[in-house]
Short mmCIF file of C-alpha atoms in Angstrom, two decimals:
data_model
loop_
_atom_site.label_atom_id
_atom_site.label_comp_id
_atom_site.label_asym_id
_atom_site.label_seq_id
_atom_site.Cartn_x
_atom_site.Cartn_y
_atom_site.Cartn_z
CA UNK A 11 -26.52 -9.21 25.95
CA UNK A 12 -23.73 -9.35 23.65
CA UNK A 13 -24.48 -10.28 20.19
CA UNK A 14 -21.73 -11.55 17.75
CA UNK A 15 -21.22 -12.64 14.41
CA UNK A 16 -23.09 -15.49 14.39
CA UNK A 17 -25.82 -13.84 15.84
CA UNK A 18 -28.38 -11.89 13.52
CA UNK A 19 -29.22 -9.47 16.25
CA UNK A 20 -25.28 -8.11 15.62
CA UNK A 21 -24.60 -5.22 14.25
CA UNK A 22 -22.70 -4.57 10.98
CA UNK A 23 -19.66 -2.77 10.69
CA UNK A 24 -19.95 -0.51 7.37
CA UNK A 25 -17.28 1.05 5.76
CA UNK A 26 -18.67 4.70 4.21
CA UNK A 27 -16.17 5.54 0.70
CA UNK A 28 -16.64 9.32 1.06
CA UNK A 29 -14.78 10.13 -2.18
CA UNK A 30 -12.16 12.98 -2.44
CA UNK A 31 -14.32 15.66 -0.84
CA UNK A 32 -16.88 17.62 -3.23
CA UNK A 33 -20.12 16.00 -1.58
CA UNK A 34 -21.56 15.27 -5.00
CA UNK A 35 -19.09 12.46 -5.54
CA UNK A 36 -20.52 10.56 -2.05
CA UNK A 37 -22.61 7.51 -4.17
CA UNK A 38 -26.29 7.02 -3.83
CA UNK A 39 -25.58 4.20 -1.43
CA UNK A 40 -23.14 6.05 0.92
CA UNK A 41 -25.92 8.79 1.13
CA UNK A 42 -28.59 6.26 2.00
CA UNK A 43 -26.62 5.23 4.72
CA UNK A 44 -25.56 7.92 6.24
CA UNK A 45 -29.47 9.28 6.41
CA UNK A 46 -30.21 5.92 7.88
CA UNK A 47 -27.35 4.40 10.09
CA UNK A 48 -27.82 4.71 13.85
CA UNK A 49 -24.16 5.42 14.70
CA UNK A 50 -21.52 6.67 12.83
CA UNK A 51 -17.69 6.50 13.28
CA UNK A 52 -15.14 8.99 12.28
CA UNK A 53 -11.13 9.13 12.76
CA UNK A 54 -10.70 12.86 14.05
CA UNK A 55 -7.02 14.28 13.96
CA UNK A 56 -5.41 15.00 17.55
CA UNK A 57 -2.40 16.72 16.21
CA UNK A 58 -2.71 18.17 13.00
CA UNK A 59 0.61 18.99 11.58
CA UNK A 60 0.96 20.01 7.39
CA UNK A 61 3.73 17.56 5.87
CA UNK A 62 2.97 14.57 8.18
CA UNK A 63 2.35 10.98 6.56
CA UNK A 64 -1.03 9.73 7.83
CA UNK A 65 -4.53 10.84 6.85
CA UNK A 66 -5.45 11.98 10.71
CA UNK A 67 -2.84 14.65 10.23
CA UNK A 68 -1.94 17.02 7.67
CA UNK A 69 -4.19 19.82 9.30
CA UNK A 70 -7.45 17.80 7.48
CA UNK A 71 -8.95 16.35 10.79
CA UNK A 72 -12.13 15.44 10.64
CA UNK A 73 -12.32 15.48 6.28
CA UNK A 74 -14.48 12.73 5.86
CA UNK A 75 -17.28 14.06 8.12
CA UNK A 76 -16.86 17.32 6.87
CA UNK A 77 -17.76 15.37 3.41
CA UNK A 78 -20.68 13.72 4.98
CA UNK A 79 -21.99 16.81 6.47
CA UNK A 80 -25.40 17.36 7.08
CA UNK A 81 -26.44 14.09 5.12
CA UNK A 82 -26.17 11.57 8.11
CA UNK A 83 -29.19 11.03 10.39
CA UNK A 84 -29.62 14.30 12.67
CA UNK A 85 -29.79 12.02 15.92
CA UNK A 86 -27.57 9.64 14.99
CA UNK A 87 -24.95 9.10 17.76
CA UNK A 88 -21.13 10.35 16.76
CA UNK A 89 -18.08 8.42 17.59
CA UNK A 90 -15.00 10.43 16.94
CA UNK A 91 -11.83 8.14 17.00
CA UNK A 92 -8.99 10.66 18.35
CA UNK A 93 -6.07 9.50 16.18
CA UNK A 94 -1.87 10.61 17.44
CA UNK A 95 0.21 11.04 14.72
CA UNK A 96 1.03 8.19 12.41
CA UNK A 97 4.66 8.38 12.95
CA UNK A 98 4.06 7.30 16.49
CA UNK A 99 2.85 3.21 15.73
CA UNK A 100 2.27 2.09 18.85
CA UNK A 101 0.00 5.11 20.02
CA UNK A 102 -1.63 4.59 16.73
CA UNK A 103 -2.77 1.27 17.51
CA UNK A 104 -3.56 2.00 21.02
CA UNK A 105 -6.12 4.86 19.43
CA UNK A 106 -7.21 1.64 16.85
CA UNK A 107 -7.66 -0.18 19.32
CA UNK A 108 -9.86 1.71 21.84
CA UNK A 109 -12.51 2.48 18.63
CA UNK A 110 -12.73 -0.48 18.05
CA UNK A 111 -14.01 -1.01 21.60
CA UNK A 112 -16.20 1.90 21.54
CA UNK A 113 -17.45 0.64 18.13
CA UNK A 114 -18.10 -3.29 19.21
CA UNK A 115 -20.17 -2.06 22.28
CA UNK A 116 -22.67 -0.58 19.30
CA UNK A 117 -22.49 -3.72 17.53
CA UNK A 118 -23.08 -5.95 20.11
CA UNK A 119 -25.65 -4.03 20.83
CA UNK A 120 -27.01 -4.16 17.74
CA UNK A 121 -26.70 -1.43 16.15
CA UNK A 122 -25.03 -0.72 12.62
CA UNK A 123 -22.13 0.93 12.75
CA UNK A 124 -20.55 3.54 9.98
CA UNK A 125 -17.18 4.36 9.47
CA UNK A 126 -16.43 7.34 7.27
CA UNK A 127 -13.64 7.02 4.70
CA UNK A 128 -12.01 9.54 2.61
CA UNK A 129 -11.86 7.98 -0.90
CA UNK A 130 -12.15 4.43 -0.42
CA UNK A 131 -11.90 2.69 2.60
CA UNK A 132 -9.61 0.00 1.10
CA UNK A 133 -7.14 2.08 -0.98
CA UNK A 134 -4.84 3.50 1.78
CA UNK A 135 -8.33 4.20 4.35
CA UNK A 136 -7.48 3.57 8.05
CA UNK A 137 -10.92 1.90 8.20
CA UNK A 138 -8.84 -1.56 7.32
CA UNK A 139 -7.01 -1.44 10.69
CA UNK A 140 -10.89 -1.07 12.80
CA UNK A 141 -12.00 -3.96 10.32
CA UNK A 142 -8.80 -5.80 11.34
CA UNK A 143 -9.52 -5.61 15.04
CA UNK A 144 -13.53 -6.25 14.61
CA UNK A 145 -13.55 -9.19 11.72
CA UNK A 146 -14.13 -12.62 12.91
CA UNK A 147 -16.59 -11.14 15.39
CA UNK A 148 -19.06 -9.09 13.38
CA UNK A 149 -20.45 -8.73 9.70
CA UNK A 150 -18.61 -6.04 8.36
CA UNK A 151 -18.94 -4.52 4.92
CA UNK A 152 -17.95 -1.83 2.33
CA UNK A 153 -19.74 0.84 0.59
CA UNK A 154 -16.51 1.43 -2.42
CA UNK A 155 -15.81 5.54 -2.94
CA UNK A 156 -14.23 7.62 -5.79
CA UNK A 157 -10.51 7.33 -5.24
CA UNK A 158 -8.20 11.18 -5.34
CA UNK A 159 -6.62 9.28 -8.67
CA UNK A 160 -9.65 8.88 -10.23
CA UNK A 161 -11.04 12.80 -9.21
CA UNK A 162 -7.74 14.47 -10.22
CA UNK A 163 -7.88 12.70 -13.83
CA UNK A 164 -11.28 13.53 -14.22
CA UNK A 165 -10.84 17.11 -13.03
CA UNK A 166 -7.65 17.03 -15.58
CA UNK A 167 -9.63 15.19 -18.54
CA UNK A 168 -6.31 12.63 -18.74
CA UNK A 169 -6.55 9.18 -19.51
CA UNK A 170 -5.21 7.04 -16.49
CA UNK A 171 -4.99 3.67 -18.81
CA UNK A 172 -6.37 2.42 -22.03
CA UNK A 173 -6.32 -0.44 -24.15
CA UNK A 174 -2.96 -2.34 -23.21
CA UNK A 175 -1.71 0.52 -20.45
CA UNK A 176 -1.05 -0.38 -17.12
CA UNK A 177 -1.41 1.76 -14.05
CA UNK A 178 0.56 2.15 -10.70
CA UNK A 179 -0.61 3.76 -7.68
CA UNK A 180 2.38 3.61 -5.84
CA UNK A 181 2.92 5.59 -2.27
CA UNK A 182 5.84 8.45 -2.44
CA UNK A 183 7.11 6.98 0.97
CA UNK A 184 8.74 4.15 -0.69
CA UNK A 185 12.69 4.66 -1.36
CA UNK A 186 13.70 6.51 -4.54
CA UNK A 187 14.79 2.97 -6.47
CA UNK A 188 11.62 1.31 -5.33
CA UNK A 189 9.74 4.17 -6.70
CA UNK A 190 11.71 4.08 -9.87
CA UNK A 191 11.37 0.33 -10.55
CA UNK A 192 7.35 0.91 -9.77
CA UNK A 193 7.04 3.70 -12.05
CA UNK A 194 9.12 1.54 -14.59
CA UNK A 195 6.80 -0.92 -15.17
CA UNK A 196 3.73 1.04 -15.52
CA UNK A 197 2.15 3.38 -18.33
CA UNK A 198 0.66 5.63 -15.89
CA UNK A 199 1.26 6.40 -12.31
CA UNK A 200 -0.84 8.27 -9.53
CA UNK A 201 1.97 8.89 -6.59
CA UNK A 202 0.02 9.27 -3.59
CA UNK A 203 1.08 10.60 0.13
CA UNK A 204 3.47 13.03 -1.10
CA UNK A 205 4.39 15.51 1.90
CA UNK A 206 8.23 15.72 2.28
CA UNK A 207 8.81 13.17 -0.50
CA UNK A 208 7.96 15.57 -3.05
CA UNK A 209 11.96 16.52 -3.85
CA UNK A 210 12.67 12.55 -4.10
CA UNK A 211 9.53 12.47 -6.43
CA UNK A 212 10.90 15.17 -8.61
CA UNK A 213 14.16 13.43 -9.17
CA UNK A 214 12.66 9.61 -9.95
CA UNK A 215 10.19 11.52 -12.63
CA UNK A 216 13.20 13.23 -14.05
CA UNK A 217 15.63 10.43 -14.33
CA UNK A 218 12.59 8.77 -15.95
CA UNK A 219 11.81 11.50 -18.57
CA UNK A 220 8.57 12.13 -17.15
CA UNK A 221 8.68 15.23 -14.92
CA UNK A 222 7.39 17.54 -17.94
CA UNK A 223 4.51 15.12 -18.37
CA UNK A 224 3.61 15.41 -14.40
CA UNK A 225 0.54 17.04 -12.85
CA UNK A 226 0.15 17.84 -9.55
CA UNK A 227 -3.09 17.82 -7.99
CA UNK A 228 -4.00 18.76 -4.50
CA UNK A 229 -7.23 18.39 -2.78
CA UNK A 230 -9.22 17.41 -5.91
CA UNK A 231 -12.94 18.52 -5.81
CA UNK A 232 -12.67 20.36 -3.17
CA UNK A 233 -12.78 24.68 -2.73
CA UNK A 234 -9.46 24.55 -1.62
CA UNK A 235 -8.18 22.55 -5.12
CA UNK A 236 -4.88 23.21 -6.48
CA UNK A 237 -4.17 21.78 -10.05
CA UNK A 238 -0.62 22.86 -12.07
CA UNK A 239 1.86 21.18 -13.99
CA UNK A 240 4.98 19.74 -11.71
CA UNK A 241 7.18 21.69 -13.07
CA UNK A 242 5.68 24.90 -12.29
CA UNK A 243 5.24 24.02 -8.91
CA UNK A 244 7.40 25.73 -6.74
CA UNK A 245 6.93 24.25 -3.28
CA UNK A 246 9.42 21.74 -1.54
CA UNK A 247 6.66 19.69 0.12
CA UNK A 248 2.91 18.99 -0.26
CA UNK A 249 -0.02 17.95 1.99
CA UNK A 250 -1.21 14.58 2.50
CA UNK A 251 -4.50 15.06 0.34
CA UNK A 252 -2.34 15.95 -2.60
CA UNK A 253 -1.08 13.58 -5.34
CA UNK A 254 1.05 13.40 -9.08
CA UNK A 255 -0.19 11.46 -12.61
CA UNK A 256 1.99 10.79 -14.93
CA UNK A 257 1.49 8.83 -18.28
CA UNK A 258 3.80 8.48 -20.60
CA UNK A 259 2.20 8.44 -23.48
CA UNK A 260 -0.51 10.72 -21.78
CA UNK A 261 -1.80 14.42 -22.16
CA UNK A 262 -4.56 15.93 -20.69
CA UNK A 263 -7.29 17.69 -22.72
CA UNK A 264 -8.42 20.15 -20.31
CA UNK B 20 -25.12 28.85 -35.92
CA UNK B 21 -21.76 26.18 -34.87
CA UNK B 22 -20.64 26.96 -31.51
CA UNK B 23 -17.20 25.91 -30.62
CA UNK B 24 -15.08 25.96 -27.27
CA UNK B 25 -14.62 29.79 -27.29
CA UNK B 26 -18.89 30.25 -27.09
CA UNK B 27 -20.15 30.15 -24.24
CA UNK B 28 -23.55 29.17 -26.48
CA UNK B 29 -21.67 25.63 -27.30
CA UNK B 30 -22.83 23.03 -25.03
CA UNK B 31 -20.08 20.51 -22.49
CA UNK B 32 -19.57 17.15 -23.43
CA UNK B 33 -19.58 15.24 -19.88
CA UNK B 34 -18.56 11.65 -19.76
CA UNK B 35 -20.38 10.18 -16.21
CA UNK B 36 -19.07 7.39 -14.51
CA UNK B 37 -22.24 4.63 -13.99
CA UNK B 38 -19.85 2.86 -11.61
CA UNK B 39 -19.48 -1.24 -11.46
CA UNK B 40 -23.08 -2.20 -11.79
CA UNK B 41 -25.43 -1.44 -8.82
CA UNK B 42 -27.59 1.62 -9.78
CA UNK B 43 -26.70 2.80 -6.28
CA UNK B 44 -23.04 3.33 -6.78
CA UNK B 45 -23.88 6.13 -9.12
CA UNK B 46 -22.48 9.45 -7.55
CA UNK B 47 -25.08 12.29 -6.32
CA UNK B 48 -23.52 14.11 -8.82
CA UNK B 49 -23.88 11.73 -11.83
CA UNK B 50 -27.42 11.28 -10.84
CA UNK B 51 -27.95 14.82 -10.62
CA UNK B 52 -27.02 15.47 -14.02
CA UNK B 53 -28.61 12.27 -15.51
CA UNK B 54 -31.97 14.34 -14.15
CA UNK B 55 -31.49 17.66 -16.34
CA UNK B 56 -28.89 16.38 -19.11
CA UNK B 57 -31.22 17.26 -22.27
CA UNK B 58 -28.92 14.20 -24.41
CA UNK B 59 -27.54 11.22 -23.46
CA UNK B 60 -25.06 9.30 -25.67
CA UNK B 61 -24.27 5.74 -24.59
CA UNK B 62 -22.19 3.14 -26.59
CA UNK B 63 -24.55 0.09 -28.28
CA UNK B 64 -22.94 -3.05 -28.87
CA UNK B 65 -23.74 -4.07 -32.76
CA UNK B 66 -22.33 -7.78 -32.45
CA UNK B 67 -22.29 -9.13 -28.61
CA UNK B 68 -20.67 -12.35 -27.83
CA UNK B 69 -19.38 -13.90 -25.08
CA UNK B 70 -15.87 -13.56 -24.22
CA UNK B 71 -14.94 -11.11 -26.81
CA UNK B 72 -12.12 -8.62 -25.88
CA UNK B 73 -14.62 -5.14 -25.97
CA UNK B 74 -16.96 -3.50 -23.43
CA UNK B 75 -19.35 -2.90 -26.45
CA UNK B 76 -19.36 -6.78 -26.70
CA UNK B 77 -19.25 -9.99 -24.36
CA UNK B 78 -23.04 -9.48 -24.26
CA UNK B 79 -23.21 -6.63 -22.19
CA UNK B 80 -24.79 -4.13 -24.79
CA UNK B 81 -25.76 -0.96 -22.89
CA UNK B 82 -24.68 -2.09 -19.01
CA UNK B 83 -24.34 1.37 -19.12
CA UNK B 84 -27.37 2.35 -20.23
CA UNK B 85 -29.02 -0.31 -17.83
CA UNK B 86 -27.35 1.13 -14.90
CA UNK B 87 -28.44 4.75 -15.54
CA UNK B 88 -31.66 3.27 -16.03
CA UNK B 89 -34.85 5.46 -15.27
CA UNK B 90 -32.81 8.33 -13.77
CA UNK B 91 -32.76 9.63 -17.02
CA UNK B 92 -34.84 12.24 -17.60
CA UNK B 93 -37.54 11.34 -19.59
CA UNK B 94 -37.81 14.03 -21.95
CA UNK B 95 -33.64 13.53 -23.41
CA UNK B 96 -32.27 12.90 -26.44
CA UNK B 97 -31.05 9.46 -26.32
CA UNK B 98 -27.85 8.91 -29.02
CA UNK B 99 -26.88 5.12 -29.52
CA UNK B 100 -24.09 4.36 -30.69
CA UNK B 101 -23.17 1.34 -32.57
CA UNK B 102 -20.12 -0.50 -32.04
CA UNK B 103 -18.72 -3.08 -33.82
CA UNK B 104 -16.35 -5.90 -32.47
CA UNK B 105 -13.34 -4.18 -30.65
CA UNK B 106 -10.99 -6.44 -32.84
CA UNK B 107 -11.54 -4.37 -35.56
CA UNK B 108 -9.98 -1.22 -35.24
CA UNK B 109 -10.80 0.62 -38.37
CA UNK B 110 -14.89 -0.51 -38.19
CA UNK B 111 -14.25 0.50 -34.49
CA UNK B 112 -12.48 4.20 -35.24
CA UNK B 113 -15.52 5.01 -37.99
CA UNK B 114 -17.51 3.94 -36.00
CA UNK B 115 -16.35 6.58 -32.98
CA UNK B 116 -16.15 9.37 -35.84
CA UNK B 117 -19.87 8.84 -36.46
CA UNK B 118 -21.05 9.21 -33.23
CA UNK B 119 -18.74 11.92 -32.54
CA UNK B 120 -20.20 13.68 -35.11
CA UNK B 121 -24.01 12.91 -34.04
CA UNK B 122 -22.88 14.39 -30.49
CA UNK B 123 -21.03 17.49 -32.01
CA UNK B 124 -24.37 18.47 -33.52
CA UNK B 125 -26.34 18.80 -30.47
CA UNK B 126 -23.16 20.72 -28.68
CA UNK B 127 -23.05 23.01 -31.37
CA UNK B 128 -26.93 24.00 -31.09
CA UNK B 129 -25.71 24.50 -27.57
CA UNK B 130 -26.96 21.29 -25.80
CA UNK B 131 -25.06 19.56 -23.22
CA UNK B 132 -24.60 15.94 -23.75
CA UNK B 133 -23.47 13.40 -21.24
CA UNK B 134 -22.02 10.21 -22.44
CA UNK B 135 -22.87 6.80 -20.06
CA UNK B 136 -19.49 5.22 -19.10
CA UNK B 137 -19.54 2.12 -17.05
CA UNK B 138 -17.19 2.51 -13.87
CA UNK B 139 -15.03 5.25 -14.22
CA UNK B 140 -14.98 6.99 -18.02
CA UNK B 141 -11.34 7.44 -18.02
CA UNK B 142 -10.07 3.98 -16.58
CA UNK B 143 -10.35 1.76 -19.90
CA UNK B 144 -13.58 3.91 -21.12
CA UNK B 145 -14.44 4.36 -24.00
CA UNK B 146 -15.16 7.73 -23.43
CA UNK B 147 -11.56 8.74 -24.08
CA UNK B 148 -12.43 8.01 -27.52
CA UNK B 149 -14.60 10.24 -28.17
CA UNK B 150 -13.16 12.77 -26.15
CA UNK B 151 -9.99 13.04 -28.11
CA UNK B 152 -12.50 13.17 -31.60
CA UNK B 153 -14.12 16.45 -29.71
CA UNK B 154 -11.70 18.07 -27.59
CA UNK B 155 -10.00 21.70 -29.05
CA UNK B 156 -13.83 21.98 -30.55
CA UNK B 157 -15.99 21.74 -27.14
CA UNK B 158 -15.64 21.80 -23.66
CA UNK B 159 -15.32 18.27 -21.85
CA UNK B 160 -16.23 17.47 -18.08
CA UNK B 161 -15.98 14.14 -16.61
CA UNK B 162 -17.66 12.75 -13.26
CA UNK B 163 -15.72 10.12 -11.91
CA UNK B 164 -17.28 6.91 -11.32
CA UNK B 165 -16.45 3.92 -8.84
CA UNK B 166 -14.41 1.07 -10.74
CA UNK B 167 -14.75 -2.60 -10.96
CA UNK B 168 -11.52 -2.62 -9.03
CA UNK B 169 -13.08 -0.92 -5.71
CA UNK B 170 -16.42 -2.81 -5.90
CA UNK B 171 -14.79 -5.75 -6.32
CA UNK B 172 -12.47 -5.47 -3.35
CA UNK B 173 -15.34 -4.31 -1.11
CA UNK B 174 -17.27 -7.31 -1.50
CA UNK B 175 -14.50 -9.34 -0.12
CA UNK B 176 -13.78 -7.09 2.31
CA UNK B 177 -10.24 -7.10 0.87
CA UNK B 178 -7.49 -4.34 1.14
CA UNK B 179 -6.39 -3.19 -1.90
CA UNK B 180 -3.25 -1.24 -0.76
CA UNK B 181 -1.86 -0.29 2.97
CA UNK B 182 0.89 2.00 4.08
CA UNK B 183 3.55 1.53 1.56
CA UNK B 184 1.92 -1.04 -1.07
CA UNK B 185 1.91 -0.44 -4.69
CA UNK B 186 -1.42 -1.15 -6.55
CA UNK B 187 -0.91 -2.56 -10.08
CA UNK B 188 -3.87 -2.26 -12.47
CA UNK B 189 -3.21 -4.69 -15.48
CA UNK B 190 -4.92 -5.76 -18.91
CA UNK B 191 -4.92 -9.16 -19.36
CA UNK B 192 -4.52 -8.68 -22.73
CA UNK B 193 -0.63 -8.12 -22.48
CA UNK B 194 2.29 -10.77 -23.54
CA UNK B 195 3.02 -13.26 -20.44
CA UNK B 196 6.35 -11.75 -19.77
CA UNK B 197 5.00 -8.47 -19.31
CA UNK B 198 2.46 -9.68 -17.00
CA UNK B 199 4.72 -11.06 -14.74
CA UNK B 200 7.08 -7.94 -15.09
CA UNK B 201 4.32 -5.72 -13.60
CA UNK B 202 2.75 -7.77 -10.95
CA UNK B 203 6.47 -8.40 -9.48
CA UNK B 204 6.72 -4.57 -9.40
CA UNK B 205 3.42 -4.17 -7.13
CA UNK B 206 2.46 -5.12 -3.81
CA UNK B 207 -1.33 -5.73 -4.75
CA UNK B 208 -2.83 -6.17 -8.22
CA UNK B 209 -6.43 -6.04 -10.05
CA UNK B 210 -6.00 -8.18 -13.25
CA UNK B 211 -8.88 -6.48 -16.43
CA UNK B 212 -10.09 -7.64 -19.43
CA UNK B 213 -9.82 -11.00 -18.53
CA UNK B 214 -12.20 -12.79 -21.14
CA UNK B 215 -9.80 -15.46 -22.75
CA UNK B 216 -6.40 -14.66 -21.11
CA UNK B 217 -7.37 -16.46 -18.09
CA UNK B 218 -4.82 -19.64 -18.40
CA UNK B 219 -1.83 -17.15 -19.21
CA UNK B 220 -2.77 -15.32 -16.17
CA UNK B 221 -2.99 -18.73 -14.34
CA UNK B 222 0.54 -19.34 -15.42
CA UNK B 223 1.74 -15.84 -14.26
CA UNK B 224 -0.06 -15.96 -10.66
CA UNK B 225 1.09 -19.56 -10.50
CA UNK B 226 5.03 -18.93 -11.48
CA UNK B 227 4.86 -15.79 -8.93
CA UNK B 228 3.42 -18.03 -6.04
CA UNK B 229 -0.05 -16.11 -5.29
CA UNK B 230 -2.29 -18.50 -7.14
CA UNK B 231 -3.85 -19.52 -3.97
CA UNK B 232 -4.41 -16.39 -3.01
CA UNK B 233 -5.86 -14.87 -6.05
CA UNK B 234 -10.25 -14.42 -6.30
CA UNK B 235 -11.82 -14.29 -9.10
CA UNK B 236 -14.79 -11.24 -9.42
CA UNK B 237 -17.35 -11.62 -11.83
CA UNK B 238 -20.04 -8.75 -12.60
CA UNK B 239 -19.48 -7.16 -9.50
CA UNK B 240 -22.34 -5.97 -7.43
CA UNK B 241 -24.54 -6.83 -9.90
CA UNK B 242 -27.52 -9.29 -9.40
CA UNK B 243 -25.20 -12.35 -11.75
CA UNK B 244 -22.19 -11.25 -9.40
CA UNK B 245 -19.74 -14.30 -9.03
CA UNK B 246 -16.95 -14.90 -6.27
CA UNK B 247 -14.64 -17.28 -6.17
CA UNK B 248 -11.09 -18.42 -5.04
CA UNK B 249 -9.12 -18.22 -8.59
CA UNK B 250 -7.99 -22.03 -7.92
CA UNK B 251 -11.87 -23.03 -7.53
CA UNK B 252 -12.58 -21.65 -10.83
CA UNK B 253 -13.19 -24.65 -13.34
CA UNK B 254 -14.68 -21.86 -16.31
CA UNK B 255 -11.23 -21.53 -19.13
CA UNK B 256 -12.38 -18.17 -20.35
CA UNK B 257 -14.16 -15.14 -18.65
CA UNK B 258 -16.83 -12.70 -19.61
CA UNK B 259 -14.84 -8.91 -20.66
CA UNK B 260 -16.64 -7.67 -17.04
CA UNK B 261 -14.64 -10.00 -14.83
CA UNK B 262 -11.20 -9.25 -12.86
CA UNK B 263 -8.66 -11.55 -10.44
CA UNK B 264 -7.42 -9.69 -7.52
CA UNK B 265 -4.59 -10.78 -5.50
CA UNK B 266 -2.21 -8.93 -2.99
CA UNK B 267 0.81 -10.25 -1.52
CA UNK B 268 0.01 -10.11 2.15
CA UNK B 269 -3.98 -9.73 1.80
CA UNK B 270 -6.79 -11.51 3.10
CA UNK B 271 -10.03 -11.23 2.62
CA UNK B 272 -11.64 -10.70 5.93
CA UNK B 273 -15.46 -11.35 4.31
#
């Protein structure tokens, strides 16, 4: 009796924004749904390795539920999405692939179906490549979340943008004149996925007068939260979940 | 009996993100404090009209306040404070200095006051503004709230950045040339403060080839929420709480 999306006895696919990891910053809605949602979806780490570029790694497997915690429905049924290390693409999709399948049997059951995202599940979340591989067949929707950028500035008190600024979010994985052309045409900047890139970072901030201005923040919100200016930071690399503003005309008022 | 930021008797000034819109994208946190906060300060728009270039105006006096709505508790000191036309800078700055100085009365007797912000309070908030009138003097918290930006891209379903894109957050309000210098420097791009910039920013998504595949967000996930394809838009100005997202490689999957 499978259901798809033209048929109302589908289930939805619903993407869960977590936020950056103090439970407090989970929205009303995300809460609601978690209490209420029949099954719930979660990428869980199979290697966890500090440095590595994807959000299943980085020794924070399993964040988002670890977020969600006790809020989601005590007999709601768990599917944990075992997830190799990005670096590896192809066994990355394989793992994609093979939720998805485990997911669409729920739907076409229909049942709803949550997916727990760190942040927001369509700034840099890894619930875009399950929604990739189920659209077309099922309703799927979003539940937005409080982005890191957003948490570290408001744990810092600095302005990201106002009146005429313009931000970047720009990945540190890009190459170093990439990264210096982004940050060129912005007022403000959040790098995100830092990890090894942090010494290329360091040099495209200095050679744009900026690296005194830089924070670094990592894992915002949570116990574990780490907030000092770039340059006192000693350490040659960073973890995934950590992440440096920069405005230039910016200072914070912590 | 002033307090000031080194007595622990002086009360926090804490700017709370409402989010876009729906009540329900409020944090646990915001909601939390909107419960016990004994005053709540919220910007009051003295001259609304459609179009015009402020958050205090384009007719949405106190979305804010509307959002928080009854989850204020009942017993707190509301503090209104009227804004005049954003155009005006000096009516504008005198009019932050007043209200300012209405808030730093209550922190001084030791009160905590929260201050609505609509999405997040330091992402184009207004909140900023009073911030920098009270910092040095007071303590000052924020609680991040979900932006237009996210809401907007989870009701199409659209990614907003993936592996290595760059996300570009841009006023409307800037000169054409700049415009199109920032958008060629991102991958993906959320286009503010639209109100009567929208056939310059026609011209720039046109000249940069994406026209087609720009949509046009109006009052996101509220109940006058508008979607649209840019190029089906026949309207030649927008309201200040619109946006135009576009991403070079995106699709919309809703």
């Amino acid at each position: 009796m499978a259901a798809g999306i033209g048929d109302a006895a589908a289930g939805r696919l619903i993407g869960l924004g977590m936020g950056p990891g103090d439970p407090e910053l989970i929205t009303l809605k995300a809460a609601r749904l978690l209490a209420s949602l029949p099954v719930i979806a979660h990428i869980h780490a199979e290697t966890p390795e500090a440095g590595a570029a994807g959000p299943a790694s980085g020794g924070e497997a399993g964040l988002a539920r670890g977020i969600a915690g006790d809020l989601i429905r005590a007999d709601a049924t768990l599917i944990a999405i075992a997830m190799p290390m990005r670096e590896d693409r192809a066994a990355g999709a394989a793992a994609y692939d093979a939720g998805a399948a485990r997911i669409a049997g729920h739907l076409a059951e229909g049942h709803d179906v949550g997916v727990l995202c760190e942040g927001d599940p369509l700034t840099f979340g890894s619930f875009m490549y399950l929604a990739a591989r189920l659209s077309g067949r099922f309703r799927i929707e979003v539940v937005p979340g409080i982005t890191s950028m957003t948490a570290a500035a408001a744990r810092l008190v600095l302005p990201l943008a106002a009146r005429t600024d313009s931000l970047a979010i720009i990945p540190a994985t890009l190459p170093e004149a990439e990264l210096a052309r982004r940050l060129d045409a912005a007022d403000g900047a959040a790098f995100l996925k830092i990890g090894r890139h942090l010494a290329k970072l360091r040099r495209v901030l200095t050679a744009a007068g900026l690296a005194d201005h830089a924070w670094y923040v990592e894992h915002a919100t949570r116990p574990e939260e780490r907030i000092l200016k770039l340059s006192m930071l000693a350490d040659d690399t960073a973890p995934y979940f950590s992440l440096i503003l920069v405005h230039r005309r910016g200072e914070a008022t912590r």
